[in-house]
PDB file of C-alpha atoms in Angstrom:
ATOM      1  CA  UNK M   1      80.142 173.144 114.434  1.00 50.00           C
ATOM      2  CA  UNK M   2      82.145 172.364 116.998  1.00 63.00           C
ATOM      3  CA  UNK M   3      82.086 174.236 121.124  1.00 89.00           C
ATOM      4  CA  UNK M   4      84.393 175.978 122.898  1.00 94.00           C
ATOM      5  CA  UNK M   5      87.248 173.481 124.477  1.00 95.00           C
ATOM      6  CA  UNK M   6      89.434 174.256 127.374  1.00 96.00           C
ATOM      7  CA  UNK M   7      92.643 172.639 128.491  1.00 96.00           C
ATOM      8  CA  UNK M   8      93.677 171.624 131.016  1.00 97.00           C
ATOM      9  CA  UNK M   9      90.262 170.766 132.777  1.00 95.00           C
ATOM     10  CA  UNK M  10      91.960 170.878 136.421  1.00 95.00           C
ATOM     11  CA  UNK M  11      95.617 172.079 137.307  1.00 96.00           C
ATOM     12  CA  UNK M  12      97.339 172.378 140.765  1.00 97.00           C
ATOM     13  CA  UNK M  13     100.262 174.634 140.824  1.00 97.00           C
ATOM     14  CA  UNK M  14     102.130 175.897 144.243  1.00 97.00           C
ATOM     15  CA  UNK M  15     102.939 180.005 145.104  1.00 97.00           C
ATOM     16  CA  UNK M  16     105.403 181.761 142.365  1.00 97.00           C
ATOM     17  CA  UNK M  17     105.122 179.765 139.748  1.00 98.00           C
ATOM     18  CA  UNK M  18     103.702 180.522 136.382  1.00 98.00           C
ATOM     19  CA  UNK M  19     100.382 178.877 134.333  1.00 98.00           C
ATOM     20  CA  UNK M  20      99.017 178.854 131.007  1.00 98.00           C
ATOM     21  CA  UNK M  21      95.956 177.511 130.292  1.00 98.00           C
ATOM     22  CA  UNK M  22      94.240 177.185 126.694  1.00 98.00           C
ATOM     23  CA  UNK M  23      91.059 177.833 124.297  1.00 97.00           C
ATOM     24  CA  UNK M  24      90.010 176.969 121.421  1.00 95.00           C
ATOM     25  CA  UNK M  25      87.449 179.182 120.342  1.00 92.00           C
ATOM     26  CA  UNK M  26      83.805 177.866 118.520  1.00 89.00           C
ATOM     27  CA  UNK M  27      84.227 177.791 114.736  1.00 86.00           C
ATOM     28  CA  UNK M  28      83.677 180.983 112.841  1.00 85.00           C
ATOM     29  CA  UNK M  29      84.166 182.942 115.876  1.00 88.00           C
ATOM     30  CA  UNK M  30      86.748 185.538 116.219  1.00 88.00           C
ATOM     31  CA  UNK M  31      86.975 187.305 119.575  1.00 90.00           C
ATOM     32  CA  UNK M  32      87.825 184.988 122.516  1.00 93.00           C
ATOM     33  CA  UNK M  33      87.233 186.588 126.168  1.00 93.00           C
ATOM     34  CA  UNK M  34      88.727 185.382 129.823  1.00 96.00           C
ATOM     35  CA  UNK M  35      87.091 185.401 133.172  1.00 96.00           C
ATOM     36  CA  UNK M  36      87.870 184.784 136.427  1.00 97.00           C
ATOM     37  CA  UNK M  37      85.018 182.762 138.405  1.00 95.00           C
ATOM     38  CA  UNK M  38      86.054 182.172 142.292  1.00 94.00           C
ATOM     39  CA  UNK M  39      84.356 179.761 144.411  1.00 89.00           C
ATOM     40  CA  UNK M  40      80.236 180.987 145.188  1.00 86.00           C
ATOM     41  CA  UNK M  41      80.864 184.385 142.621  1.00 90.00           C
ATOM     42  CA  UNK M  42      80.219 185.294 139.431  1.00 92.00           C
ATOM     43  CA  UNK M  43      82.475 185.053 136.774  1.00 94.00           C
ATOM     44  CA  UNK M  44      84.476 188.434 136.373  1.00 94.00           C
ATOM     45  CA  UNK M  45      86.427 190.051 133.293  1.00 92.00           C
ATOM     46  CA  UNK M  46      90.169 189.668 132.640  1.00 95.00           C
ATOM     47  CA  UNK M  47      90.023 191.025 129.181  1.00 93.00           C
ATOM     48  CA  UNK M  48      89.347 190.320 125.582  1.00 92.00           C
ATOM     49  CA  UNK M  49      91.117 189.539 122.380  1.00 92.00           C
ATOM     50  CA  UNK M  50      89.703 190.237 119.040  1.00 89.00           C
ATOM     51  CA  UNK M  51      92.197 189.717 115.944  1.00 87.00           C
ATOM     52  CA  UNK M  52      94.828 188.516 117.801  1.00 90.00           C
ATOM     53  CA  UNK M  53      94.665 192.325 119.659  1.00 91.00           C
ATOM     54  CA  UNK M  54      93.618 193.201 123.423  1.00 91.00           C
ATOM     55  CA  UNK M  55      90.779 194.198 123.067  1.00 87.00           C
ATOM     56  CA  UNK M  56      89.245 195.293 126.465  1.00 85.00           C
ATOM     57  CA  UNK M  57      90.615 194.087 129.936  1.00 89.00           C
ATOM     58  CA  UNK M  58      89.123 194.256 133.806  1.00 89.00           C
ATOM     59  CA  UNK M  59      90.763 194.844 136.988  1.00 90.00           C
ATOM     60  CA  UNK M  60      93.494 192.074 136.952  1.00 95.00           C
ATOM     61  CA  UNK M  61      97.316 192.535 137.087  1.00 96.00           C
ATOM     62  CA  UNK M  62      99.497 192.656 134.272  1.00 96.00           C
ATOM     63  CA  UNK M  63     100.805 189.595 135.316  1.00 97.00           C
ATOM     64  CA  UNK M  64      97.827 188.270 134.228  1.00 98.00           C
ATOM     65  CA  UNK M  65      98.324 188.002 129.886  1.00 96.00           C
ATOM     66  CA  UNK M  66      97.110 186.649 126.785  1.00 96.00           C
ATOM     67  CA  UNK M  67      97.674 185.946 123.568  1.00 96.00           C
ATOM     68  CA  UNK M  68      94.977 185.017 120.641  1.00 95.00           C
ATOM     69  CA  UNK M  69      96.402 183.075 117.390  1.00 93.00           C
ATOM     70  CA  UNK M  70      95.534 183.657 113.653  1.00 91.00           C
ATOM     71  CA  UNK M  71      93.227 180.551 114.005  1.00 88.00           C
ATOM     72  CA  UNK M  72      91.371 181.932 117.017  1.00 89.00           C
ATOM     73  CA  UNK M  73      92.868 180.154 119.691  1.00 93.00           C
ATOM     74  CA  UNK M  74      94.082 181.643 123.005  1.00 96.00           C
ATOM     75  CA  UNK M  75      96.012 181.713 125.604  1.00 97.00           C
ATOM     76  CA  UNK M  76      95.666 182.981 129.593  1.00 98.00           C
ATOM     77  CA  UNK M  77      99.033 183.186 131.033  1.00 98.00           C
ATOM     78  CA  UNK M  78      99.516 184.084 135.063  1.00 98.00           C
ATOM     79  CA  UNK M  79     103.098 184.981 136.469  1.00 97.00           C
ATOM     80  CA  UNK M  80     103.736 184.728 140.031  1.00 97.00           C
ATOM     81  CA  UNK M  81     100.531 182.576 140.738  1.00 98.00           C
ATOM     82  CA  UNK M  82      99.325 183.801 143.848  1.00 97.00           C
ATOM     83  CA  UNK M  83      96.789 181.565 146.751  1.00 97.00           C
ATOM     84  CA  UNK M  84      93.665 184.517 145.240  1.00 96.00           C
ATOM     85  CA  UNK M  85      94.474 182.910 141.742  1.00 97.00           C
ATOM     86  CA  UNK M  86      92.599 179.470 142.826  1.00 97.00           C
ATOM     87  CA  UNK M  87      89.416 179.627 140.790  1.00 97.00           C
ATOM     88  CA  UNK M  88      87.729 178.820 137.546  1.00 95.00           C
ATOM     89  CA  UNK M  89      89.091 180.147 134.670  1.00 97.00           C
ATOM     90  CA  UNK M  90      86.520 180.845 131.730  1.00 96.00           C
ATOM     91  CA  UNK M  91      86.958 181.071 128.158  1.00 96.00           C
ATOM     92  CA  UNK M  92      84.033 182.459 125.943  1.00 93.00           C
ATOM     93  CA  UNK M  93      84.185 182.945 122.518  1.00 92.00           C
ATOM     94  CA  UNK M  94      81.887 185.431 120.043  1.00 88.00           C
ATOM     95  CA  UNK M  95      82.024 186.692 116.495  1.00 84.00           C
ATOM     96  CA  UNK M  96      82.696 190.246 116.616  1.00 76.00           C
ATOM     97  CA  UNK M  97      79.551 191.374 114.083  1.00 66.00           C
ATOM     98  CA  UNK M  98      78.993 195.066 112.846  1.00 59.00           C
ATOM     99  CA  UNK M  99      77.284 196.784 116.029  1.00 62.00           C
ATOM    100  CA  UNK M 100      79.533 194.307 118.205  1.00 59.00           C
ATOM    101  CA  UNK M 101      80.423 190.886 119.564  1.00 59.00           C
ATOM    102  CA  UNK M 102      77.591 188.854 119.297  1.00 72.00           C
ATOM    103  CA  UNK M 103      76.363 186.352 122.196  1.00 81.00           C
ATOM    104  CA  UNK M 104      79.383 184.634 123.622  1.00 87.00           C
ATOM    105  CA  UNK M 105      79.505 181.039 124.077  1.00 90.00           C
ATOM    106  CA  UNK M 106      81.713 179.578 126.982  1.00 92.00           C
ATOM    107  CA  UNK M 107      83.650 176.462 127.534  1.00 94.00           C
ATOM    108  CA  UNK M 108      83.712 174.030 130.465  1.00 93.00           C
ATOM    109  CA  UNK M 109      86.372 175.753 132.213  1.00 95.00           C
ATOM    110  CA  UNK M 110      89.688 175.063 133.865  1.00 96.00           C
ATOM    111  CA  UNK M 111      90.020 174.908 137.117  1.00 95.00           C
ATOM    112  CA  UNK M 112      93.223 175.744 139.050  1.00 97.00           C
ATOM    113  CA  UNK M 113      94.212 175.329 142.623  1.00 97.00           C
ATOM    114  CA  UNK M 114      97.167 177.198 143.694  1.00 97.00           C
ATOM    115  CA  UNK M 115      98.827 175.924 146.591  1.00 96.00           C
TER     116      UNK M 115
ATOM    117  CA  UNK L   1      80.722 202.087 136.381  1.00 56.00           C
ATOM    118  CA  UNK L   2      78.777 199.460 135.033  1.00 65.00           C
ATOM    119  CA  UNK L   3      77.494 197.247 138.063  1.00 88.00           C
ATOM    120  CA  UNK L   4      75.099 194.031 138.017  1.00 94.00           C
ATOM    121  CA  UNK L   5      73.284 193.476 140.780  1.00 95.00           C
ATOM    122  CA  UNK L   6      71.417 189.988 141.680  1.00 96.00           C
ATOM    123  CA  UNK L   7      69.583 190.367 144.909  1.00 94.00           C
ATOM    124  CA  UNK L   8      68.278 186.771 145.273  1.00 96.00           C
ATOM    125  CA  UNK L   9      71.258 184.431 145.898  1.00 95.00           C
ATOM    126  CA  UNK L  10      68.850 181.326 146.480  1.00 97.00           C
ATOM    127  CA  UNK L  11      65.782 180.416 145.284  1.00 97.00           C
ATOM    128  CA  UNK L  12      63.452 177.678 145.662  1.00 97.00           C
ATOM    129  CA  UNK L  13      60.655 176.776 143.308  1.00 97.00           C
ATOM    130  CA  UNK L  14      58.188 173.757 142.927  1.00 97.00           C
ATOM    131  CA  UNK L  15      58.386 171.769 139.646  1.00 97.00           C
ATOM    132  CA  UNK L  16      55.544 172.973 137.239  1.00 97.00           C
ATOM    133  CA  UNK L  17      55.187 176.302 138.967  1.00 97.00           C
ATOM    134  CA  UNK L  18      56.693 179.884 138.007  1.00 98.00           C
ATOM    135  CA  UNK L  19      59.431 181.530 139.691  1.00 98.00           C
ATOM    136  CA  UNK L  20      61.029 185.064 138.606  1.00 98.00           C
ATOM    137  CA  UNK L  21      64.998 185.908 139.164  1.00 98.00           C
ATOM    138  CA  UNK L  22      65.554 189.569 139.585  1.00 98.00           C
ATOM    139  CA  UNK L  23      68.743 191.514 137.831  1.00 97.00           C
ATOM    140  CA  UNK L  24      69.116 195.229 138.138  1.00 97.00           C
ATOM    141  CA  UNK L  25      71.829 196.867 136.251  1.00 95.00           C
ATOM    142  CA  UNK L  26      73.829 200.523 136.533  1.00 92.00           C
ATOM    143  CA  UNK L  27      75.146 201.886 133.282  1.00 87.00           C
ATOM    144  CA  UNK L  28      75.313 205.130 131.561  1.00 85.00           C
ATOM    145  CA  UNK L  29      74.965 203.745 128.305  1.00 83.00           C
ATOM    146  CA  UNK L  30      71.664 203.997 125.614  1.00 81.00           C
ATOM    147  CA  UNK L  31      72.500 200.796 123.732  1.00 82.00           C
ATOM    148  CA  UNK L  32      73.720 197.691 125.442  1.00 87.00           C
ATOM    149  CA  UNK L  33      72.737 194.044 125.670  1.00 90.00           C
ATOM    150  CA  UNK L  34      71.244 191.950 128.738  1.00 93.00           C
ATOM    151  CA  UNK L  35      71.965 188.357 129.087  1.00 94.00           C
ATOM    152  CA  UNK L  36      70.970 185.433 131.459  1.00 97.00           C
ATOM    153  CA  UNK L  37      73.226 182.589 131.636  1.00 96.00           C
ATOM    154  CA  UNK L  38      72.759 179.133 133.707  1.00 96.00           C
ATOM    155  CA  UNK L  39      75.784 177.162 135.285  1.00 94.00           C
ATOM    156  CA  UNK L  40      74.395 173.870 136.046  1.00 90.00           C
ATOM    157  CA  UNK L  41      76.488 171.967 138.645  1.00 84.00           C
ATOM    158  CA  UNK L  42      78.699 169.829 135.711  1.00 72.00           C
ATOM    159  CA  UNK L  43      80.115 174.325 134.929  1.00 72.00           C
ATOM    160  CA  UNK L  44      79.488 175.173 132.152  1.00 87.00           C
ATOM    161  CA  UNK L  45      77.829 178.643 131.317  1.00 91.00           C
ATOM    162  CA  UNK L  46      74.414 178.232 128.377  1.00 91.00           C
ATOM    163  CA  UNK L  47      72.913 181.330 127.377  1.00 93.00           C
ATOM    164  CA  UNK L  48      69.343 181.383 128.404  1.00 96.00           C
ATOM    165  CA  UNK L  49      68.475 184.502 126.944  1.00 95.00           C
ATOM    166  CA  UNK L  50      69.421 187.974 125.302  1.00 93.00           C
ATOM    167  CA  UNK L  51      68.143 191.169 125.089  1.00 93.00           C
ATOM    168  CA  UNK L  52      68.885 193.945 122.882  1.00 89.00           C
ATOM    169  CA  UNK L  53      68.249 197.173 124.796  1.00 88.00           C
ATOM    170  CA  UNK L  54      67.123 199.054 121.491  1.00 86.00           C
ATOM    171  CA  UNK L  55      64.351 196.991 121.641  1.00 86.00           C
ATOM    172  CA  UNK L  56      61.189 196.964 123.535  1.00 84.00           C
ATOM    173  CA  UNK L  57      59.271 193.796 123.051  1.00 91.00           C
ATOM    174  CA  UNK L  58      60.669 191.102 126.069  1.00 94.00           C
ATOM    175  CA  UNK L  59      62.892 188.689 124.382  1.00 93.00           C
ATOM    176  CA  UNK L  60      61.549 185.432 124.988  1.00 94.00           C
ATOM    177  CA  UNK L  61      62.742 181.547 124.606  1.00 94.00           C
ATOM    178  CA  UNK L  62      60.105 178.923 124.938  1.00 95.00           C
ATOM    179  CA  UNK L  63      59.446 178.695 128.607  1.00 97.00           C
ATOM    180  CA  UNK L  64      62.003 181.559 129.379  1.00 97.00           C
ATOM    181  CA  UNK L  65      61.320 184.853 129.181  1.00 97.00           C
ATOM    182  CA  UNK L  66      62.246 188.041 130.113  1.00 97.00           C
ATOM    183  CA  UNK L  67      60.754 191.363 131.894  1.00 96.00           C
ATOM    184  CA  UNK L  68      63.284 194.264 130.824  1.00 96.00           C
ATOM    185  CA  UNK L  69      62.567 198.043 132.119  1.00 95.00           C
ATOM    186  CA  UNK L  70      64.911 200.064 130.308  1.00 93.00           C
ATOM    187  CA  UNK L  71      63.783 202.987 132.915  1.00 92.00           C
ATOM    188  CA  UNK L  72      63.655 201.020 135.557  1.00 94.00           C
ATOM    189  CA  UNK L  73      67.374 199.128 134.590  1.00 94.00           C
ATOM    190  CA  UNK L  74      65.656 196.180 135.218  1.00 96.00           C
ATOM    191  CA  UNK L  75      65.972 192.859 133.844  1.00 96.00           C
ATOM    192  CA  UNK L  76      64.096 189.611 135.542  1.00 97.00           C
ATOM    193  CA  UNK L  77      63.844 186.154 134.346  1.00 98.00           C
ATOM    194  CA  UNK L  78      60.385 184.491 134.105  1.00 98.00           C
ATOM    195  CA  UNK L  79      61.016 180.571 134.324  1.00 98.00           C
ATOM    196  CA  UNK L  80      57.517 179.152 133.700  1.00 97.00           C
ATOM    197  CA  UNK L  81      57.034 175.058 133.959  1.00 97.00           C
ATOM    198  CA  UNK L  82      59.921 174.521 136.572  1.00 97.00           C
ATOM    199  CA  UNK L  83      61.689 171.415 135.156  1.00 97.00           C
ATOM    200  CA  UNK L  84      63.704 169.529 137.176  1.00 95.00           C
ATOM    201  CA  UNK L  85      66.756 169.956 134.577  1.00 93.00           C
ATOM    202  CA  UNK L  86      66.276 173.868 135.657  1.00 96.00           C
ATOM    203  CA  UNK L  87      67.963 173.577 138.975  1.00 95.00           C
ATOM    204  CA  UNK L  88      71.491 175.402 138.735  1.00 96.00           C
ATOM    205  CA  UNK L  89      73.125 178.957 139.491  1.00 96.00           C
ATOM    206  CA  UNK L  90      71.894 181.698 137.137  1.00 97.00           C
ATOM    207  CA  UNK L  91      73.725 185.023 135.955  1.00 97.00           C
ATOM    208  CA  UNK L  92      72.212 188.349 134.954  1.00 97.00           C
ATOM    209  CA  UNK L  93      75.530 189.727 132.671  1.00 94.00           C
ATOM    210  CA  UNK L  94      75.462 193.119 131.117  1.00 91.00           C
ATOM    211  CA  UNK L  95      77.322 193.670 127.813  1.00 87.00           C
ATOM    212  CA  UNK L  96      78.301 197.217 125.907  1.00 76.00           C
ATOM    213  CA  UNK L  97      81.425 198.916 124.927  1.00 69.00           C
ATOM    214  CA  UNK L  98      81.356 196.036 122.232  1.00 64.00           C
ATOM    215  CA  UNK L  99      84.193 194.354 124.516  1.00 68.00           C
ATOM    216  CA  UNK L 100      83.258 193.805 128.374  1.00 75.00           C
ATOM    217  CA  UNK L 101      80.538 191.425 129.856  1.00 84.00           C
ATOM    218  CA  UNK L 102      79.972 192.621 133.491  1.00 90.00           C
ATOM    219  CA  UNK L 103      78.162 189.475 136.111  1.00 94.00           C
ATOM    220  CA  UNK L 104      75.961 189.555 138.448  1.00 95.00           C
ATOM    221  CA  UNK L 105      76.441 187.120 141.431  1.00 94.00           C
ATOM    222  CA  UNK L 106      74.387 184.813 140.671  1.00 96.00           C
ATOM    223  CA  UNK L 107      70.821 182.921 141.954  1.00 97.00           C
ATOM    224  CA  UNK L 108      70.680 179.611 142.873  1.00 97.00           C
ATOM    225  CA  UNK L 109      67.938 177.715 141.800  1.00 97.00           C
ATOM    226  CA  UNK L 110      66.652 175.080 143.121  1.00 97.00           C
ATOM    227  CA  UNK L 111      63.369 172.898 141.605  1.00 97.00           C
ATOM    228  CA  UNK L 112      61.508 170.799 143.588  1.00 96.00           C
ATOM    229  CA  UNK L 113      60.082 167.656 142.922  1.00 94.00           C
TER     230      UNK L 113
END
């Protein structure tokens, strides 16, 4: 059974321009949630994907997206990267059961630095 | 709104001895699930623990366990036999909806030798 990967693991980007960063969820699982974790905070909820639908979302921007593939995988994708974007970006990943996602199981993280 | 509140940001404990974390949570909802996470220093999140709120016996895992007052919305971590390997941020998170995990800000914990 294999974890929850990220990619990149650290990316520097400067104000305006746009990021994607990727998951690959843990096998069998098939909801894949994002989070935000700045610097000294907890990690906080950009929204969820479950069957390659949006499945829940927090208090971010729309320029903050996703996508989720037929094999699980997803995507975070930030427009018009802002300095407030620098932070860790979280991927967790759950299997959606009958009363509800199950525990959810997070990956190492990418961290981005905007300049 | 659903809110997660972790009064303690630091915390010190010796190694072998007991130390609690404290969570309190704000919902409006009867069935929900409680979690406690660790971040060690190398990132990345490990469940600790989980708690159905349907249930009423403390969930508990090895030398982790939990204290949860459903009245009370209260949810502390017991850590008993500080390890060394314990030292790291912990997160009280909240779960219900079926589709939103809501953090607390964290304790640090720190285990000494």
């Amino acid at each position: 059974e294999t974890g929850v990967t990220q990619s990149p693991t650290h990316l520097i980007k400067t104000r305006g321009q746009q990021v994607t960063l990727r998951c690959s969820s843990q096998s069998g699982h098939n909801t894949v949630s994002w989070y935000q974790q700045a610097l000294g905070q907890g990690p906080q909820f950009i929204f969820q994907y479950y069957r390659e639908e949006e499945n829940g979302r927090g208090n971010f921007p729309p320029r903050f997206s996703g996508l989720q593939f037929p094999n699980y995988s997803s995507e975070l994708n930030v427009n018009a990267l802002e300095l407030d974007d620098s932070a860790l970006y979280l991927c967790a990943s759950s299997l959606q059961g009958r009363r509800g996602p199950e525990t959810q199981y997070f990956g190492p993280g990418t961290r981005l630095l905007v300049l | 709104a659903q809110t997660v509140t972790q009064s303690q940001p630091e915390m010190s404990v010796q190694e072998a001895e007991t130390v609690t974390l404290s969570c309190t949570y704000d919902t409006s909802e009867s069935d929900y699930y409680l979690f406690w996470y660790k971040q060690p220093p190398s990132r990345q999140m490990i469940l600790v623990i989980r708690q159905e709120a349907y249930k009423q016996q403390n969930a508990t895992e090895n030398r982790f366990s939990v204290n949860f007052q459903k009245a009370a919305k209260s949810f502390s971590l017991k850590i008993s036999d500080s390890q060394l390997g314990d030292a790291a941020m912990y997160f009280c998170a909240y779960e219900a909806n079926f589709n939103k995990f809501y953090f607390g800000s964290g304790t640090k914990l720190n285990v000494k030798p």
